[in-house]
């Protein structure tokens, strides 16, 4: 099916249709130097976001009341959560309780899947 | 760093240490024919789970009150959510509101990242 068009994929449904979010039709937003974000599926209670990092790109230490799990999909990151720091590779993950400062440094090109509850409505619109 | 041991990765910390979950140290559980599950990082409000599927393996239609987002990390799946059905590929995702029936069929070998709020405490222990 490589090279198939979206309309071939799903006849008659070439566009997004909830509850499905098709990556090829979703926007990317630059959110930092060498950092891009794509909002994936979400509802009021839950949002998942994909974030890509160029080598040495930084997700600066920050905090928010939303609880977060981050999954390393690709690459190697130095992750900081509260007072803890660890090098994580593809398949590794971490949990961030509400209001706990956290951030990452991409030690090579990589991709994170960030899951939030409640939804990061501040990312929308 | 390929081939490095865990102790080389993080000197003095060869085991899991919250809030980090290292994939190499996490158990896999067979949860269906050709379906395996690994629990990733989680807290009371949020849990992320990795599920691998052999070709043609089925995640049978089921429902639960937890809200869910599923991200296709690898492979091609036919996903059903309520009355909607769509073929999804790596990078695609879907949202499941509470108590909505949903399931997948793996059209080829694949991996899903399932995010739940609240946490699937029924998966633990």
PDB file of C-alpha atoms in Angstrom:
ATOM      1  CA  UNK A   1       0.000   0.000   0.000  1.00  0.00           C
ATOM      2  CA  UNK A   2       3.052   2.252  -0.041  1.00  0.00           C
ATOM      3  CA  UNK A   3       2.317   5.270  -2.184  1.00  0.00           C
ATOM      4  CA  UNK A   4      -1.442   4.961  -1.821  1.00  0.00           C
ATOM      5  CA  UNK A   5      -3.304   8.195  -1.445  1.00  0.00           C
ATOM      6  CA  UNK A   6      -5.454   8.986   1.550  1.00  0.00           C
ATOM      7  CA  UNK A   7      -8.600   8.557  -0.524  1.00  0.00           C
ATOM      8  CA  UNK A   8      -7.372   5.122  -1.545  1.00  0.00           C
ATOM      9  CA  UNK A   9      -6.722   4.344   2.079  1.00  0.00           C
ATOM     10  CA  UNK A  10     -10.269   5.109   3.115  1.00  0.00           C
ATOM     11  CA  UNK A  11     -12.574   5.558   0.134  1.00  0.00           C
ATOM     12  CA  UNK A  12     -14.865   8.532   0.553  1.00  0.00           C
ATOM     13  CA  UNK A  13     -13.148   9.733   3.705  1.00  0.00           C
ATOM     14  CA  UNK A  14     -10.130  11.767   2.578  1.00  0.00           C
ATOM     15  CA  UNK A  15     -10.232  14.069   5.609  1.00  0.00           C
ATOM     16  CA  UNK A  16      -9.979  13.814   9.346  1.00  0.00           C
ATOM     17  CA  UNK A  17     -13.018  12.237  10.951  1.00  0.00           C
ATOM     18  CA  UNK A  18     -13.301  11.990  14.715  1.00  0.00           C
ATOM     19  CA  UNK A  19     -12.443   9.989  16.708  1.00  0.00           C
ATOM     20  CA  UNK A  20      -9.545   9.284  14.327  1.00  0.00           C
ATOM     21  CA  UNK A  21      -6.608  11.624  13.772  1.00  0.00           C
ATOM     22  CA  UNK A  22      -4.581  10.938  10.635  1.00  0.00           C
ATOM     23  CA  UNK A  23      -0.989  12.081  10.935  1.00  0.00           C
ATOM     24  CA  UNK A  24      -0.585  13.103   7.289  1.00  0.00           C
ATOM     25  CA  UNK A  25      -3.434  15.606   7.686  1.00  0.00           C
ATOM     26  CA  UNK A  26      -2.281  17.071  11.009  1.00  0.00           C
ATOM     27  CA  UNK A  27      -0.331  20.290  11.358  1.00  0.00           C
ATOM     28  CA  UNK A  28       3.125  20.626  12.831  1.00  0.00           C
ATOM     29  CA  UNK A  29       4.012  23.699  14.895  1.00  0.00           C
ATOM     30  CA  UNK A  30       7.513  24.856  15.714  1.00  0.00           C
ATOM     31  CA  UNK A  31       7.591  25.306  19.485  1.00  0.00           C
ATOM     32  CA  UNK A  32      11.283  25.849  20.083  1.00  0.00           C
ATOM     33  CA  UNK A  33      14.667  25.782  18.371  1.00  0.00           C
ATOM     34  CA  UNK A  34      14.728  22.404  16.644  1.00  0.00           C
ATOM     35  CA  UNK A  35      11.494  21.343  18.357  1.00  0.00           C
ATOM     36  CA  UNK A  36       8.204  20.660  16.544  1.00  0.00           C
ATOM     37  CA  UNK A  37       4.842  19.560  17.943  1.00  0.00           C
ATOM     38  CA  UNK A  38       1.892  17.726  16.387  1.00  0.00           C
ATOM     39  CA  UNK A  39      -1.343  17.379  18.362  1.00  0.00           C
ATOM     40  CA  UNK A  40      -2.688  13.835  18.130  1.00  0.00           C
ATOM     41  CA  UNK A  41      -6.021  12.456  19.336  1.00  0.00           C
ATOM     42  CA  UNK A  42      -7.572  14.175  22.353  1.00  0.00           C
ATOM     43  CA  UNK A  43     -10.715  14.717  24.378  1.00  0.00           C
ATOM     44  CA  UNK A  44     -11.554  16.769  27.456  1.00  0.00           C
ATOM     45  CA  UNK A  45      -9.729  14.419  29.817  1.00  0.00           C
ATOM     46  CA  UNK A  46      -6.799  13.275  27.736  1.00  0.00           C
ATOM     47  CA  UNK A  47      -4.492  14.603  25.018  1.00  0.00           C
ATOM     48  CA  UNK A  48      -1.576  12.998  23.230  1.00  0.00           C
ATOM     49  CA  UNK A  49       1.056  15.075  21.476  1.00  0.00           C
ATOM     50  CA  UNK A  50       4.064  14.104  19.346  1.00  0.00           C
ATOM     51  CA  UNK A  51       7.201  16.198  19.716  1.00  0.00           C
ATOM     52  CA  UNK A  52      10.265  15.899  17.488  1.00  0.00           C
ATOM     53  CA  UNK A  53      13.715  17.149  18.482  1.00  0.00           C
ATOM     54  CA  UNK A  54      16.782  17.881  16.397  1.00  0.00           C
ATOM     55  CA  UNK A  55      20.078  16.823  18.020  1.00  0.00           C
ATOM     56  CA  UNK A  56      20.821  18.950  21.115  1.00  0.00           C
ATOM     57  CA  UNK A  57      17.375  20.564  21.049  1.00  0.00           C
ATOM     58  CA  UNK A  58      15.992  21.364  24.477  1.00  0.00           C
ATOM     59  CA  UNK A  59      12.590  21.052  26.088  1.00  0.00           C
ATOM     60  CA  UNK A  60      13.261  23.601  28.818  1.00  0.00           C
ATOM     61  CA  UNK A  61      12.360  22.837  32.427  1.00  0.00           C
ATOM     62  CA  UNK A  62       8.754  23.895  33.037  1.00  0.00           C
ATOM     63  CA  UNK A  63       5.727  22.826  35.036  1.00  0.00           C
ATOM     64  CA  UNK A  64       1.956  22.654  34.707  1.00  0.00           C
ATOM     65  CA  UNK A  65      -0.896  21.185  36.761  1.00  0.00           C
ATOM     66  CA  UNK A  66      -1.614  18.520  34.116  1.00  0.00           C
ATOM     67  CA  UNK A  67      -0.262  15.045  34.862  1.00  0.00           C
ATOM     68  CA  UNK A  68       2.003  13.789  32.081  1.00  0.00           C
ATOM     69  CA  UNK A  69       3.540  10.580  30.819  1.00  0.00           C
ATOM     70  CA  UNK A  70       6.252  10.852  28.201  1.00  0.00           C
ATOM     71  CA  UNK A  71       7.235   7.882  26.023  1.00  0.00           C
ATOM     72  CA  UNK A  72      10.504   7.917  24.085  1.00  0.00           C
ATOM     73  CA  UNK A  73       9.566   6.795  20.564  1.00  0.00           C
ATOM     74  CA  UNK A  74      12.949   7.458  18.988  1.00  0.00           C
ATOM     75  CA  UNK A  75      16.371   8.738  20.021  1.00  0.00           C
ATOM     76  CA  UNK A  76      18.112   9.342  23.332  1.00  0.00           C
ATOM     77  CA  UNK A  77      17.146  12.013  25.841  1.00  0.00           C
ATOM     78  CA  UNK A  78      18.432  13.288  29.155  1.00  0.00           C
ATOM     79  CA  UNK A  79      15.203  13.687  31.118  1.00  0.00           C
ATOM     80  CA  UNK A  80      14.778  15.644  34.341  1.00  0.00           C
ATOM     81  CA  UNK A  81      11.731  15.192  36.595  1.00  0.00           C
ATOM     82  CA  UNK A  82      11.840  17.040  39.897  1.00  0.00           C
ATOM     83  CA  UNK A  83      15.264  16.290  41.392  1.00  0.00           C
ATOM     84  CA  UNK A  84      15.772  13.119  39.306  1.00  0.00           C
ATOM     85  CA  UNK A  85      17.705  12.883  36.047  1.00  0.00           C
ATOM     86  CA  UNK A  86      18.219   9.922  33.755  1.00  0.00           C
ATOM     87  CA  UNK A  87      19.254   9.055  30.221  1.00  0.00           C
ATOM     88  CA  UNK A  88      16.336   7.434  28.393  1.00  0.00           C
ATOM     89  CA  UNK A  89      16.199   5.536  25.123  1.00  0.00           C
ATOM     90  CA  UNK A  90      13.457   4.348  22.774  1.00  0.00           C
ATOM     91  CA  UNK A  91      10.860   2.403  24.758  1.00  0.00           C
ATOM     92  CA  UNK A  92      11.584   4.153  28.061  1.00  0.00           C
ATOM     93  CA  UNK A  93       9.063   6.486  29.713  1.00  0.00           C
ATOM     94  CA  UNK A  94       8.435   8.718  32.716  1.00  0.00           C
ATOM     95  CA  UNK A  95       5.561  10.067  34.797  1.00  0.00           C
ATOM     96  CA  UNK A  96       5.233  13.687  35.896  1.00  0.00           C
ATOM     97  CA  UNK A  97       2.835  14.541  38.714  1.00  0.00           C
ATOM     98  CA  UNK A  98       1.053  17.899  38.624  1.00  0.00           C
ATOM     99  CA  UNK A  99       3.201  20.991  39.074  1.00  0.00           C
ATOM    100  CA  UNK A 100       6.486  19.055  39.107  1.00  0.00           C
ATOM    101  CA  UNK A 101       9.210  20.764  37.046  1.00  0.00           C
ATOM    102  CA  UNK A 102      10.453  18.643  34.154  1.00  0.00           C
ATOM    103  CA  UNK A 103      12.362  18.931  30.885  1.00  0.00           C
ATOM    104  CA  UNK A 104      14.479  17.080  28.344  1.00  0.00           C
ATOM    105  CA  UNK A 105      17.624  17.468  26.276  1.00  0.00           C
ATOM    106  CA  UNK A 106      17.820  15.510  23.020  1.00  0.00           C
ATOM    107  CA  UNK A 107      21.213  13.790  22.934  1.00  0.00           C
ATOM    108  CA  UNK A 108      20.465  12.856  19.325  1.00  0.00           C
ATOM    109  CA  UNK A 109      17.558  13.357  16.918  1.00  0.00           C
ATOM    110  CA  UNK A 110      14.476  11.968  18.614  1.00  0.00           C
ATOM    111  CA  UNK A 111      10.740  11.826  19.103  1.00  0.00           C
ATOM    112  CA  UNK A 112       8.625  11.908  22.264  1.00  0.00           C
ATOM    113  CA  UNK A 113       4.970  10.980  22.739  1.00  0.00           C
ATOM    114  CA  UNK A 114       3.554  13.187  25.514  1.00  0.00           C
ATOM    115  CA  UNK A 115       0.269  12.161  27.179  1.00  0.00           C
ATOM    116  CA  UNK A 116      -1.594  14.650  29.365  1.00  0.00           C
ATOM    117  CA  UNK A 117      -4.564  14.610  31.691  1.00  0.00           C
ATOM    118  CA  UNK A 118      -6.503  16.813  31.624  1.00  0.00           C
ATOM    119  CA  UNK A 119      -6.172  17.905  28.006  1.00  0.00           C
ATOM    120  CA  UNK A 120      -3.684  20.717  27.205  1.00  0.00           C
ATOM    121  CA  UNK A 121      -6.350  23.095  25.955  1.00  0.00           C
ATOM    122  CA  UNK A 122      -3.628  25.763  25.964  1.00  0.00           C
ATOM    123  CA  UNK A 123      -2.160  23.967  22.919  1.00  0.00           C
ATOM    124  CA  UNK A 124      -5.371  24.406  20.897  1.00  0.00           C
ATOM    125  CA  UNK A 125      -6.563  27.275  18.717  1.00  0.00           C
TER     126      UNK A 125
ATOM    127  CA  UNK B   1      26.211   3.240  22.953  1.00  0.00           C
ATOM    128  CA  UNK B   2      24.757   0.110  21.358  1.00  0.00           C
ATOM    129  CA  UNK B   3      25.585  -2.872  23.519  1.00  0.00           C
ATOM    130  CA  UNK B   4      26.105  -0.825  26.664  1.00  0.00           C
ATOM    131  CA  UNK B   5      24.750  -2.383  29.823  1.00  0.00           C
ATOM    132  CA  UNK B   6      22.171  -0.672  31.992  1.00  0.00           C
ATOM    133  CA  UNK B   7      24.756   0.005  34.654  1.00  0.00           C
ATOM    134  CA  UNK B   8      26.894   1.703  32.027  1.00  0.00           C
ATOM    135  CA  UNK B   9      23.899   3.722  30.968  1.00  0.00           C
ATOM    136  CA  UNK B  10      23.300   5.128  34.433  1.00  0.00           C
ATOM    137  CA  UNK B  11      26.169   4.338  36.785  1.00  0.00           C
ATOM    138  CA  UNK B  12      24.977   3.234  40.191  1.00  0.00           C
ATOM    139  CA  UNK B  13      21.350   2.983  39.123  1.00  0.00           C
ATOM    140  CA  UNK B  14      20.938  -0.380  37.408  1.00  0.00           C
ATOM    141  CA  UNK B  15      17.277  -0.772  38.409  1.00  0.00           C
ATOM    142  CA  UNK B  16      14.028   1.055  37.862  1.00  0.00           C
ATOM    143  CA  UNK B  17      13.804   4.306  39.754  1.00  0.00           C
ATOM    144  CA  UNK B  18      10.627   6.323  39.721  1.00  0.00           C
ATOM    145  CA  UNK B  19       9.528   8.440  37.945  1.00  0.00           C
ATOM    146  CA  UNK B  20      11.443   6.697  35.162  1.00  0.00           C
ATOM    147  CA  UNK B  21      10.445   3.356  33.637  1.00  0.00           C
ATOM    148  CA  UNK B  22      13.186   1.608  31.667  1.00  0.00           C
ATOM    149  CA  UNK B  23      11.821  -0.683  28.983  1.00  0.00           C
ATOM    150  CA  UNK B  24      14.574  -3.308  29.269  1.00  0.00           C
ATOM    151  CA  UNK B  25      13.624  -3.873  32.935  1.00  0.00           C
ATOM    152  CA  UNK B  26       9.861  -4.001  32.399  1.00  0.00           C
ATOM    153  CA  UNK B  27       7.856  -7.202  32.112  1.00  0.00           C
ATOM    154  CA  UNK B  28       5.818  -8.268  29.110  1.00  0.00           C
ATOM    155  CA  UNK B  29       2.539 -10.116  29.616  1.00  0.00           C
ATOM    156  CA  UNK B  30       0.716 -12.134  26.979  1.00  0.00           C
ATOM    157  CA  UNK B  31      -2.838 -10.799  26.954  1.00  0.00           C
ATOM    158  CA  UNK B  32      -4.237 -12.533  23.870  1.00  0.00           C
ATOM    159  CA  UNK B  33      -3.236 -14.693  20.921  1.00  0.00           C
ATOM    160  CA  UNK B  34      -0.300 -12.827  19.394  1.00  0.00           C
ATOM    161  CA  UNK B  35      -0.808  -9.854  21.721  1.00  0.00           C
ATOM    162  CA  UNK B  36       1.651  -8.744  24.436  1.00  0.00           C
ATOM    163  CA  UNK B  37       1.444  -5.829  26.854  1.00  0.00           C
ATOM    164  CA  UNK B  38       4.093  -3.844  28.714  1.00  0.00           C
ATOM    165  CA  UNK B  39       3.023  -1.314  31.340  1.00  0.00           C
ATOM    166  CA  UNK B  40       4.951   1.930  30.941  1.00  0.00           C
ATOM    167  CA  UNK B  41       5.038   4.971  33.225  1.00  0.00           C
ATOM    168  CA  UNK B  42       1.894   5.648  35.251  1.00  0.00           C
ATOM    169  CA  UNK B  43       0.414   7.473  38.202  1.00  0.00           C
ATOM    170  CA  UNK B  44      -3.074   7.624  39.732  1.00  0.00           C
ATOM    171  CA  UNK B  45      -4.488   9.760  36.933  1.00  0.00           C
ATOM    172  CA  UNK B  46      -2.647   8.471  33.899  1.00  0.00           C
ATOM    173  CA  UNK B  47      -1.178   5.217  32.579  1.00  0.00           C
ATOM    174  CA  UNK B  48       0.601   4.439  29.340  1.00  0.00           C
ATOM    175  CA  UNK B  49       0.815   0.895  28.024  1.00  0.00           C
ATOM    176  CA  UNK B  50       2.633  -0.576  25.014  1.00  0.00           C
ATOM    177  CA  UNK B  51       0.873  -3.388  23.149  1.00  0.00           C
ATOM    178  CA  UNK B  52       2.483  -5.463  20.388  1.00  0.00           C
ATOM    179  CA  UNK B  53       0.490  -7.457  17.828  1.00  0.00           C
ATOM    180  CA  UNK B  54       1.505 -10.272  15.538  1.00  0.00           C
ATOM    181  CA  UNK B  55      -0.039 -10.120  12.049  1.00  0.00           C
ATOM    182  CA  UNK B  56      -3.819 -10.696  12.203  1.00  0.00           C
ATOM    183  CA  UNK B  57      -3.872 -10.526  16.006  1.00  0.00           C
ATOM    184  CA  UNK B  58      -7.029  -9.019  17.443  1.00  0.00           C
ATOM    185  CA  UNK B  59      -7.745  -6.611  20.255  1.00  0.00           C
ATOM    186  CA  UNK B  60     -11.383  -7.635  20.678  1.00  0.00           C
ATOM    187  CA  UNK B  61     -14.107  -5.023  20.966  1.00  0.00           C
ATOM    188  CA  UNK B  62     -14.470  -4.039  24.626  1.00  0.00           C
ATOM    189  CA  UNK B  63     -15.307  -1.012  26.736  1.00  0.00           C
ATOM    190  CA  UNK B  64     -14.301   0.564  30.040  1.00  0.00           C
ATOM    191  CA  UNK B  65     -15.032   3.844  31.794  1.00  0.00           C
ATOM    192  CA  UNK B  66     -11.432   5.050  31.361  1.00  0.00           C
ATOM    193  CA  UNK B  67     -10.854   7.532  28.549  1.00  0.00           C
ATOM    194  CA  UNK B  68      -8.223   6.316  26.095  1.00  0.00           C
ATOM    195  CA  UNK B  69      -6.000   7.608  23.330  1.00  0.00           C
ATOM    196  CA  UNK B  70      -4.235   5.044  21.165  1.00  0.00           C
ATOM    197  CA  UNK B  71      -1.211   5.971  19.036  1.00  0.00           C
ATOM    198  CA  UNK B  72      -0.050   3.674  16.241  1.00  0.00           C
ATOM    199  CA  UNK B  73       3.709   3.366  16.739  1.00  0.00           C
ATOM    200  CA  UNK B  74       4.266   0.695  14.094  1.00  0.00           C
ATOM    201  CA  UNK B  75       2.219  -1.283  11.588  1.00  0.00           C
ATOM    202  CA  UNK B  76      -1.278  -1.006  10.144  1.00  0.00           C
ATOM    203  CA  UNK B  77      -4.485  -1.558  12.094  1.00  0.00           C
ATOM    204  CA  UNK B  78      -8.187  -1.578  11.382  1.00  0.00           C
ATOM    205  CA  UNK B  79      -9.561   0.354  14.348  1.00  0.00           C
ATOM    206  CA  UNK B  80     -13.184   0.469  15.461  1.00  0.00           C
ATOM    207  CA  UNK B  81     -14.473   3.122  17.868  1.00  0.00           C
ATOM    208  CA  UNK B  82     -18.210   3.110  18.471  1.00  0.00           C
ATOM    209  CA  UNK B  83     -19.809   2.969  14.999  1.00  0.00           C
ATOM    210  CA  UNK B  84     -16.705   4.284  13.217  1.00  0.00           C
ATOM    211  CA  UNK B  85     -14.048   2.164  11.535  1.00  0.00           C
ATOM    212  CA  UNK B  86     -10.812   3.219   9.844  1.00  0.00           C
ATOM    213  CA  UNK B  87      -7.482   1.860   8.691  1.00  0.00           C
ATOM    214  CA  UNK B  88      -4.689   3.538  10.627  1.00  0.00           C
ATOM    215  CA  UNK B  89      -0.945   3.596  10.048  1.00  0.00           C
ATOM    216  CA  UNK B  90       2.118   4.629  12.064  1.00  0.00           C
ATOM    217  CA  UNK B  91       1.625   8.150  13.386  1.00  0.00           C
ATOM    218  CA  UNK B  92      -2.182   7.975  13.391  1.00  0.00           C
ATOM    219  CA  UNK B  93      -4.206   7.968  16.613  1.00  0.00           C
ATOM    220  CA  UNK B  94      -7.721   7.846  18.025  1.00  0.00           C
ATOM    221  CA  UNK B  95      -9.665   8.967  21.114  1.00  0.00           C
ATOM    222  CA  UNK B  96     -12.122   6.756  22.998  1.00  0.00           C
ATOM    223  CA  UNK B  97     -14.589   8.374  25.397  1.00  0.00           C
ATOM    224  CA  UNK B  98     -15.617   6.460  28.510  1.00  0.00           C
ATOM    225  CA  UNK B  99     -17.705   3.321  27.986  1.00  0.00           C
ATOM    226  CA  UNK B 100     -17.460   3.470  24.168  1.00  0.00           C
ATOM    227  CA  UNK B 101     -16.821   0.033  22.615  1.00  0.00           C
ATOM    228  CA  UNK B 102     -13.548  -0.138  20.676  1.00  0.00           C
ATOM    229  CA  UNK B 103     -11.080  -2.651  19.272  1.00  0.00           C
ATOM    230  CA  UNK B 104      -8.390  -3.261  16.665  1.00  0.00           C
ATOM    231  CA  UNK B 105      -7.252  -5.837  14.147  1.00  0.00           C
ATOM    232  CA  UNK B 106      -3.561  -5.862  13.234  1.00  0.00           C
ATOM    233  CA  UNK B 107      -3.327  -5.994   9.434  1.00  0.00           C
ATOM    234  CA  UNK B 108       0.415  -6.568   9.846  1.00  0.00           C
ATOM    235  CA  UNK B 109       2.823  -6.826  12.773  1.00  0.00           C
ATOM    236  CA  UNK B 110       2.436  -3.670  14.803  1.00  0.00           C
ATOM    237  CA  UNK B 111       2.683  -1.733  18.049  1.00  0.00           C
ATOM    238  CA  UNK B 112       0.192   0.528  19.804  1.00  0.00           C
ATOM    239  CA  UNK B 113       0.773   3.008  22.617  1.00  0.00           C
ATOM    240  CA  UNK B 114      -2.391   3.141  24.743  1.00  0.00           C
ATOM    241  CA  UNK B 115      -2.879   6.091  27.115  1.00  0.00           C
ATOM    242  CA  UNK B 116      -5.556   5.922  29.808  1.00  0.00           C
ATOM    243  CA  UNK B 117      -7.114   8.264  32.323  1.00  0.00           C
ATOM    244  CA  UNK B 118      -7.660   7.333  35.062  1.00  0.00           C
ATOM    245  CA  UNK B 119      -4.967   4.692  35.437  1.00  0.00           C
ATOM    246  CA  UNK B 120      -5.855   1.078  34.535  1.00  0.00           C
ATOM    247  CA  UNK B 121      -5.313  -0.227  38.048  1.00  0.00           C
ATOM    248  CA  UNK B 122      -6.883  -3.485  36.833  1.00  0.00           C
ATOM    249  CA  UNK B 123      -3.666  -4.061  34.846  1.00  0.00           C
ATOM    250  CA  UNK B 124      -1.514  -3.953  38.005  1.00  0.00           C
ATOM    251  CA  UNK B 125      -0.593  -6.705  40.447  1.00  0.00           C
TER     252      UNK B 125
END
